[in-house]
PDB file of C-alpha atoms in Angstrom:
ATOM      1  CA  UNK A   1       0.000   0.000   0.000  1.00 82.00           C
ATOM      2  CA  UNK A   2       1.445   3.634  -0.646  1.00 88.00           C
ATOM      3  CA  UNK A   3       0.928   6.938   0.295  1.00 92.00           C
ATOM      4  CA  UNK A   4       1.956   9.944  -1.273  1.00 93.00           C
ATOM      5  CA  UNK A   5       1.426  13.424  -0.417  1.00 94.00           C
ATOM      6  CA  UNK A   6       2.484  16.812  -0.974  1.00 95.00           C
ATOM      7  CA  UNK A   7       3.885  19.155   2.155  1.00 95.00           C
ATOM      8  CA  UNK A   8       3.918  23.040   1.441  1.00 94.00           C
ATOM      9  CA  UNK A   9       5.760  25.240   3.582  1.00 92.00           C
ATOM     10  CA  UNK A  10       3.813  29.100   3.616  1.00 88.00           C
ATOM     11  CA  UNK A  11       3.548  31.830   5.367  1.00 87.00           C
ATOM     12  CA  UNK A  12       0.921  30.906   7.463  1.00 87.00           C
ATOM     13  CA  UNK A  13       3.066  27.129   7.921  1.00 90.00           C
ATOM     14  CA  UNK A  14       2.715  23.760   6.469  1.00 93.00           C
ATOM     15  CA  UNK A  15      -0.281  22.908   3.936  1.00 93.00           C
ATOM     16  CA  UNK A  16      -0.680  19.078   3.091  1.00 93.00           C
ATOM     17  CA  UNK A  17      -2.463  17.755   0.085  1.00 92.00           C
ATOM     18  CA  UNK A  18      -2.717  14.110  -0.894  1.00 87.00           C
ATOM     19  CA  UNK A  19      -1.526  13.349  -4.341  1.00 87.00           C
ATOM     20  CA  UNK A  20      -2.210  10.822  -7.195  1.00 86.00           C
ATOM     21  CA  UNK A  21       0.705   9.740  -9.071  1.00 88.00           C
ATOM     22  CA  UNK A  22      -0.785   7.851 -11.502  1.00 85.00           C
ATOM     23  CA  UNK A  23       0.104  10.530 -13.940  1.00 86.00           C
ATOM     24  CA  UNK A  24       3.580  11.130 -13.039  1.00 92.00           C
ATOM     25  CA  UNK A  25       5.982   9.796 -15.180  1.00 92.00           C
ATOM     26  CA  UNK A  26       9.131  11.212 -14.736  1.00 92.00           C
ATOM     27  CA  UNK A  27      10.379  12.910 -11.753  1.00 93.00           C
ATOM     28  CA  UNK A  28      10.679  16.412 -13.467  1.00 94.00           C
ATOM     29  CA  UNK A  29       7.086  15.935 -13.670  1.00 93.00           C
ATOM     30  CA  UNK A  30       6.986  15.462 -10.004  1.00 94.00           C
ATOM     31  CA  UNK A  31       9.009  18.516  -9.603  1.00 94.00           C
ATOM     32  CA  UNK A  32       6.320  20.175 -11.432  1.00 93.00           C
ATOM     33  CA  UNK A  33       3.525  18.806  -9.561  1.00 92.00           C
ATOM     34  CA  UNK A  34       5.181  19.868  -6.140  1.00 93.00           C
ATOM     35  CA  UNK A  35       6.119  23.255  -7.869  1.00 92.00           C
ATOM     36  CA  UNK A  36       2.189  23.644  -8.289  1.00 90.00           C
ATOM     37  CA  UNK A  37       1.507  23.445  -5.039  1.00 87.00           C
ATOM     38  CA  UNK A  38       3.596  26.679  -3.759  1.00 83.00           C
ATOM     39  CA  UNK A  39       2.757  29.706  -6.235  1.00 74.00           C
ATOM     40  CA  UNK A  40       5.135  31.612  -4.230  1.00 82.00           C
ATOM     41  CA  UNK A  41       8.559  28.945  -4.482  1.00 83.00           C
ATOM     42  CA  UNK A  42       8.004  27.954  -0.759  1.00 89.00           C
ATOM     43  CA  UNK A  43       9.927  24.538   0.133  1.00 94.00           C
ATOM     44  CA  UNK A  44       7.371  21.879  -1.081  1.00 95.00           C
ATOM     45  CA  UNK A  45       7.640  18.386   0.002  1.00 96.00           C
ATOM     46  CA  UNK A  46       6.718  15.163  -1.595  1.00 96.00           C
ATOM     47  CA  UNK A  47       6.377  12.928   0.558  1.00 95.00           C
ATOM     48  CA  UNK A  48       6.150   9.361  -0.758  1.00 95.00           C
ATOM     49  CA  UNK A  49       5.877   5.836   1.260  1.00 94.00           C
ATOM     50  CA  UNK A  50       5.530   2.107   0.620  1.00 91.00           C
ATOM     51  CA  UNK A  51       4.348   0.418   4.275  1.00 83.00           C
ATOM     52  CA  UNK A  52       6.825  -2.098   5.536  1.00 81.00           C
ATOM     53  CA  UNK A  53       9.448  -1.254   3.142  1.00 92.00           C
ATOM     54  CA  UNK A  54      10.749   1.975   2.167  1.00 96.00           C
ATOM     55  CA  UNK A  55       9.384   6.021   2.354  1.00 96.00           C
ATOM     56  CA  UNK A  56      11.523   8.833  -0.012  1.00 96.00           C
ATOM     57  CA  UNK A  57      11.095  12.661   0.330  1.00 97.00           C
ATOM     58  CA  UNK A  58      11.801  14.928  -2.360  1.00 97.00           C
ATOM     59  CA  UNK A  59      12.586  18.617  -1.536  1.00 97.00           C
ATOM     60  CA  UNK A  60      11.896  21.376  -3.814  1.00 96.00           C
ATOM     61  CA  UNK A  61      12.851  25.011  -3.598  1.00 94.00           C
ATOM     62  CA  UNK A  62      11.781  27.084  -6.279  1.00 89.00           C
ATOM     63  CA  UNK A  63      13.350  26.693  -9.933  1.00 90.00           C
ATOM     64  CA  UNK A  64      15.862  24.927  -7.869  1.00 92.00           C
ATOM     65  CA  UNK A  65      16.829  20.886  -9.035  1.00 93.00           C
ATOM     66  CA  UNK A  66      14.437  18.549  -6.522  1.00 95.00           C
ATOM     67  CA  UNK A  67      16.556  17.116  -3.709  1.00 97.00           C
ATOM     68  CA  UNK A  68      15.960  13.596  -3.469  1.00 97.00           C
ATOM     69  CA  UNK A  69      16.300  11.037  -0.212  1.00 97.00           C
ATOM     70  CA  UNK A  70      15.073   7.214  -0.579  1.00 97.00           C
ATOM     71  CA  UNK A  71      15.410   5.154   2.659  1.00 96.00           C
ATOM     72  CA  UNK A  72      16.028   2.064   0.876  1.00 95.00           C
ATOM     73  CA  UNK A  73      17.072   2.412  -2.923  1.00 95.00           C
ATOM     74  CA  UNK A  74      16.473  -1.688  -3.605  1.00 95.00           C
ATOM     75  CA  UNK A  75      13.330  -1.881  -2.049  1.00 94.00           C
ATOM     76  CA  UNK A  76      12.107   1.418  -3.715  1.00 95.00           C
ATOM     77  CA  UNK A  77      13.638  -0.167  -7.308  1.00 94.00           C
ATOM     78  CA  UNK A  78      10.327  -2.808  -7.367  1.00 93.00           C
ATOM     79  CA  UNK A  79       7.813  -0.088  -7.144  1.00 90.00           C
ATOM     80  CA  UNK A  80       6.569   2.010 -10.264  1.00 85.00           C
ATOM     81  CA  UNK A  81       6.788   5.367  -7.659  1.00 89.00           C
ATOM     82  CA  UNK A  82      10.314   4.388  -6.572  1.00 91.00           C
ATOM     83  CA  UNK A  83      11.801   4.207  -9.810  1.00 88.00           C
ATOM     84  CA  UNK A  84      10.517   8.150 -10.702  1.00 90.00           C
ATOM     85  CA  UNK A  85      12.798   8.780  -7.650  1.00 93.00           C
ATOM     86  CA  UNK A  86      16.223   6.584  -8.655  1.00 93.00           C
ATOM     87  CA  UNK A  87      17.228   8.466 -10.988  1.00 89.00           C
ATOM     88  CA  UNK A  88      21.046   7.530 -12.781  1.00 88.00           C
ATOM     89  CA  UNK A  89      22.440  10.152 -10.897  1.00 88.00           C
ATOM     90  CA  UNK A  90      21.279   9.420  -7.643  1.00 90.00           C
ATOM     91  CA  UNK A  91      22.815   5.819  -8.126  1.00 89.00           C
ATOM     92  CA  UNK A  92      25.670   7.260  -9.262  1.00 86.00           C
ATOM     93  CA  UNK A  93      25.490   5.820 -12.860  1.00 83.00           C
ATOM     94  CA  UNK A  94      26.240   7.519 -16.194  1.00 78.00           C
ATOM     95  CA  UNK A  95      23.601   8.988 -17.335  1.00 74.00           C
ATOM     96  CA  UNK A  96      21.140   7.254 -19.832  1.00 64.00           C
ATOM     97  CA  UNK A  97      23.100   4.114 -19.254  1.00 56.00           C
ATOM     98  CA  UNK A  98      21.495   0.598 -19.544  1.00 52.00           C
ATOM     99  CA  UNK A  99      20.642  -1.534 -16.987  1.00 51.00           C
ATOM    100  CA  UNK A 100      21.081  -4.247 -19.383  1.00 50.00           C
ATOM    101  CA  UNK A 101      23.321  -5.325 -22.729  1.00 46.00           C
ATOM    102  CA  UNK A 102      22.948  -3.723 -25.746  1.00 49.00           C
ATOM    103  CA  UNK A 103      21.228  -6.481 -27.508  1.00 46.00           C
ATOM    104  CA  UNK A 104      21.832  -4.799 -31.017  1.00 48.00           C
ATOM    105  CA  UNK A 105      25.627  -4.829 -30.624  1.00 47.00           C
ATOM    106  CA  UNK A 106      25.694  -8.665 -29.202  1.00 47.00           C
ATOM    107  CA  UNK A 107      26.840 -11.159 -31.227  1.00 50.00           C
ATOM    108  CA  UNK A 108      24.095 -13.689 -31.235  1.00 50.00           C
ATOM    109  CA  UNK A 109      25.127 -16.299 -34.030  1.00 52.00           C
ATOM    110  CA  UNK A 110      26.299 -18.980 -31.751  1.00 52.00           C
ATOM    111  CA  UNK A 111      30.096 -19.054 -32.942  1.00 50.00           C
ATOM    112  CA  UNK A 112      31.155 -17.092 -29.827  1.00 49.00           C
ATOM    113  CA  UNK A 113      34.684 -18.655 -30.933  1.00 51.00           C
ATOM    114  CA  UNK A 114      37.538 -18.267 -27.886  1.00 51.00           C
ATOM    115  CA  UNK A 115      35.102 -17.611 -25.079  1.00 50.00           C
ATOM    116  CA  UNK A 116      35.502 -19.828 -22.230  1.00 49.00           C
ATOM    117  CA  UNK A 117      32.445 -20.308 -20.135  1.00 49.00           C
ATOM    118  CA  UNK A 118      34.223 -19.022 -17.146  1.00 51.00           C
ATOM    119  CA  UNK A 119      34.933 -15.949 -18.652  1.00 49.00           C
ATOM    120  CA  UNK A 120      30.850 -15.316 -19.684  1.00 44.00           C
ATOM    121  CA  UNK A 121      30.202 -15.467 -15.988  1.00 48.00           C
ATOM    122  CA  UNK A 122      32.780 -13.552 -14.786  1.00 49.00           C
ATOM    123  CA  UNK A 123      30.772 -10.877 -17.391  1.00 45.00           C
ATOM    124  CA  UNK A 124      27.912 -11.273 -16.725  1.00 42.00           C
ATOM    125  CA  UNK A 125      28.842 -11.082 -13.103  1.00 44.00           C
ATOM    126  CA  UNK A 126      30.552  -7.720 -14.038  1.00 41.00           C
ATOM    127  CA  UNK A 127      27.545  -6.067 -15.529  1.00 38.00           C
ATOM    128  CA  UNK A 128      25.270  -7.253 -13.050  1.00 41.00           C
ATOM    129  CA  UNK A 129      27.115  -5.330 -10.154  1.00 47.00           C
ATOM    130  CA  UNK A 130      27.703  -2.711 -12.499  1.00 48.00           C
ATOM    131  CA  UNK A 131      23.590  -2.186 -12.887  1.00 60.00           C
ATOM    132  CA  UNK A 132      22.891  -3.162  -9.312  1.00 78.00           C
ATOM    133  CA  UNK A 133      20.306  -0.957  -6.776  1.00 87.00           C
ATOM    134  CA  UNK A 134      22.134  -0.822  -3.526  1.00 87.00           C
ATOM    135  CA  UNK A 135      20.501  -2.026  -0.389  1.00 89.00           C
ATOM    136  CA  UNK A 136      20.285   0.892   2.030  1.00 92.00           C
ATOM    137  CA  UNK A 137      19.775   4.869   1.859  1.00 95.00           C
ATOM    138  CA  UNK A 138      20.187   6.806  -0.968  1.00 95.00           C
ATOM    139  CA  UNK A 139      20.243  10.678  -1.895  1.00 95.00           C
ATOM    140  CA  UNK A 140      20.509  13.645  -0.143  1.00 96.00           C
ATOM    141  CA  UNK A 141      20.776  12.711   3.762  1.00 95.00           C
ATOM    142  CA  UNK A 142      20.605  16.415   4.421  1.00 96.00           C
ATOM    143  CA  UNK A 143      17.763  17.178   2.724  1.00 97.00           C
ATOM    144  CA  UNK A 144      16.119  17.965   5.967  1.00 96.00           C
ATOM    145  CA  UNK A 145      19.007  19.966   7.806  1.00 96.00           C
ATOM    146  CA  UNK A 146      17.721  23.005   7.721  1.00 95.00           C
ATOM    147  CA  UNK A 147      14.358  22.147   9.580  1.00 93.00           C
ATOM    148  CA  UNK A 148      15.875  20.054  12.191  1.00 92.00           C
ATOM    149  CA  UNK A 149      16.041  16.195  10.956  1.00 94.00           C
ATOM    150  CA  UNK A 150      19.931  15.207  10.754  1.00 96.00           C
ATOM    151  CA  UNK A 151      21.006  12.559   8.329  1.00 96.00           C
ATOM    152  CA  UNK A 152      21.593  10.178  10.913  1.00 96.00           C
ATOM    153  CA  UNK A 153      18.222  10.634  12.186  1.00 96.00           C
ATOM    154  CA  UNK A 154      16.512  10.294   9.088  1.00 96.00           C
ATOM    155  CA  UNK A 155      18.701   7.402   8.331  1.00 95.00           C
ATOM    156  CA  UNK A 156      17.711   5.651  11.493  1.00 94.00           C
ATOM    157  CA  UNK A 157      13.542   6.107  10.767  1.00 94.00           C
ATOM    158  CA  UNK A 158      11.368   3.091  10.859  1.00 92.00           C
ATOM    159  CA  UNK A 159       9.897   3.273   7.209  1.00 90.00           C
ATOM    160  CA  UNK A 160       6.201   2.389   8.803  1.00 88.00           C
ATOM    161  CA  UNK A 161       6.652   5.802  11.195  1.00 91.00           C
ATOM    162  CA  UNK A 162       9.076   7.835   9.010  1.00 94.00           C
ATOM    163  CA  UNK A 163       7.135  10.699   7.333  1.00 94.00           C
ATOM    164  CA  UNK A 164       4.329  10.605  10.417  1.00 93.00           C
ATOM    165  CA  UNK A 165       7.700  11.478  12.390  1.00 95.00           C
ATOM    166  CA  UNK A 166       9.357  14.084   9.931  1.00 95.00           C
ATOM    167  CA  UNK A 167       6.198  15.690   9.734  1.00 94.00           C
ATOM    168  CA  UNK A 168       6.476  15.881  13.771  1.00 95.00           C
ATOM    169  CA  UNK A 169       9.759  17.279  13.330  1.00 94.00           C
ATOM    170  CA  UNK A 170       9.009  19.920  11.158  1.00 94.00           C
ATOM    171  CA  UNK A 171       5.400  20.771  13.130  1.00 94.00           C
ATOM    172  CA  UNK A 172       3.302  19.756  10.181  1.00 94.00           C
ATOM    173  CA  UNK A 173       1.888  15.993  11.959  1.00 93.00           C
ATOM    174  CA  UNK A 174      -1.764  17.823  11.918  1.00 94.00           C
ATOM    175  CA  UNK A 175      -1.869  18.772   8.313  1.00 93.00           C
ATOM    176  CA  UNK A 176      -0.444  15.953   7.605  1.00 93.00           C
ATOM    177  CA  UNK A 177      -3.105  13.495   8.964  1.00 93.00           C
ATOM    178  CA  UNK A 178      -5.534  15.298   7.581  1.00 91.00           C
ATOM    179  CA  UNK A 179      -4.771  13.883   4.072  1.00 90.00           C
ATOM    180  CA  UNK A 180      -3.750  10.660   5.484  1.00 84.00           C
TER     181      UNK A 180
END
């Protein structure tokens, strides 16, 4: 089961609105949708969780690039929301590379002449780590400095109580469970 909603900071404090994601395909079109939400470039929050497994927050400030934190990065890989969040650079990969060969340049005729079986593992072994989600936080552990959630506390979060706590921290629990 997931929940996702947005948090706006304003003037008057913290505005929560739940959120469909359906839509979203891309995470510069989540960046949008939280943009949306704060006419004024306030700090918008979306605030994204999967119960039992993982919650992500991403953080965005104006015109500003979103800020991204996932609590666990493989866990968040087997969910269509997750994946708008793990972006190449935020798993430290090049850019528009492939999880996977390129199956146009493979040579597929069955004459793989001079290849020793052991040495096709040790490839394929190679390219699997090389593609590989990493078990464990990912992103910006300071994404929530500035309002008084540290890295290592937002590291340590249960994902079940995470955002019900960060919205605590940052005085926005009441909003907050009003879209829950």
């Amino acid at each position: 089961m997931y929940f996702a909603a947005l948090l706006a900071r304003t003037e008057d404090g913290w505005e929560a609105s739940d959120t469909e994601l359906d839509d979203v395909e891309t995470l510069s079109d989540l960046a949008d949708l939280a943009r949306e939400a704060s006419p004024d470039e306030d700090t918008v929050f979306v605030l994204i969780e999967q119960e039992d497994a993982w919650f992500g927050l991403v953080r965005v400030d104006g015109e500003e690039d979103p800020r991204i934190f996932v609590s666990d990065a493989a866990a968040a890989a087997r969910s269509a929301y997750g994946e708008l969040l793990l972006t190449d650079e935020l798993l430290g990969r090049e850019p528009g590379a492939d999880d996977g060969p390129d199956l146009d340049a493979l040579d597929l005729d069955g004459t793989e002449d001079g290849e020793s079986e052991e040495e096709s593992d040790e490839d394929e072994e190679t390219a699997a780590a090389a593609g590989a989600v990493p078990h464990g936080p990912v992103g910006d552990g300071g994404i929530l400095d500035d309002l008084g959630v540290g890295e290592k506390e937002l590291r340590a979060l249960d994902p079940n109580e995470a955002l019900a706590e960060i919205a605590e921290a940052l005085g926005a629990s009441e909003v907050l469970e009003t879209v829950r």
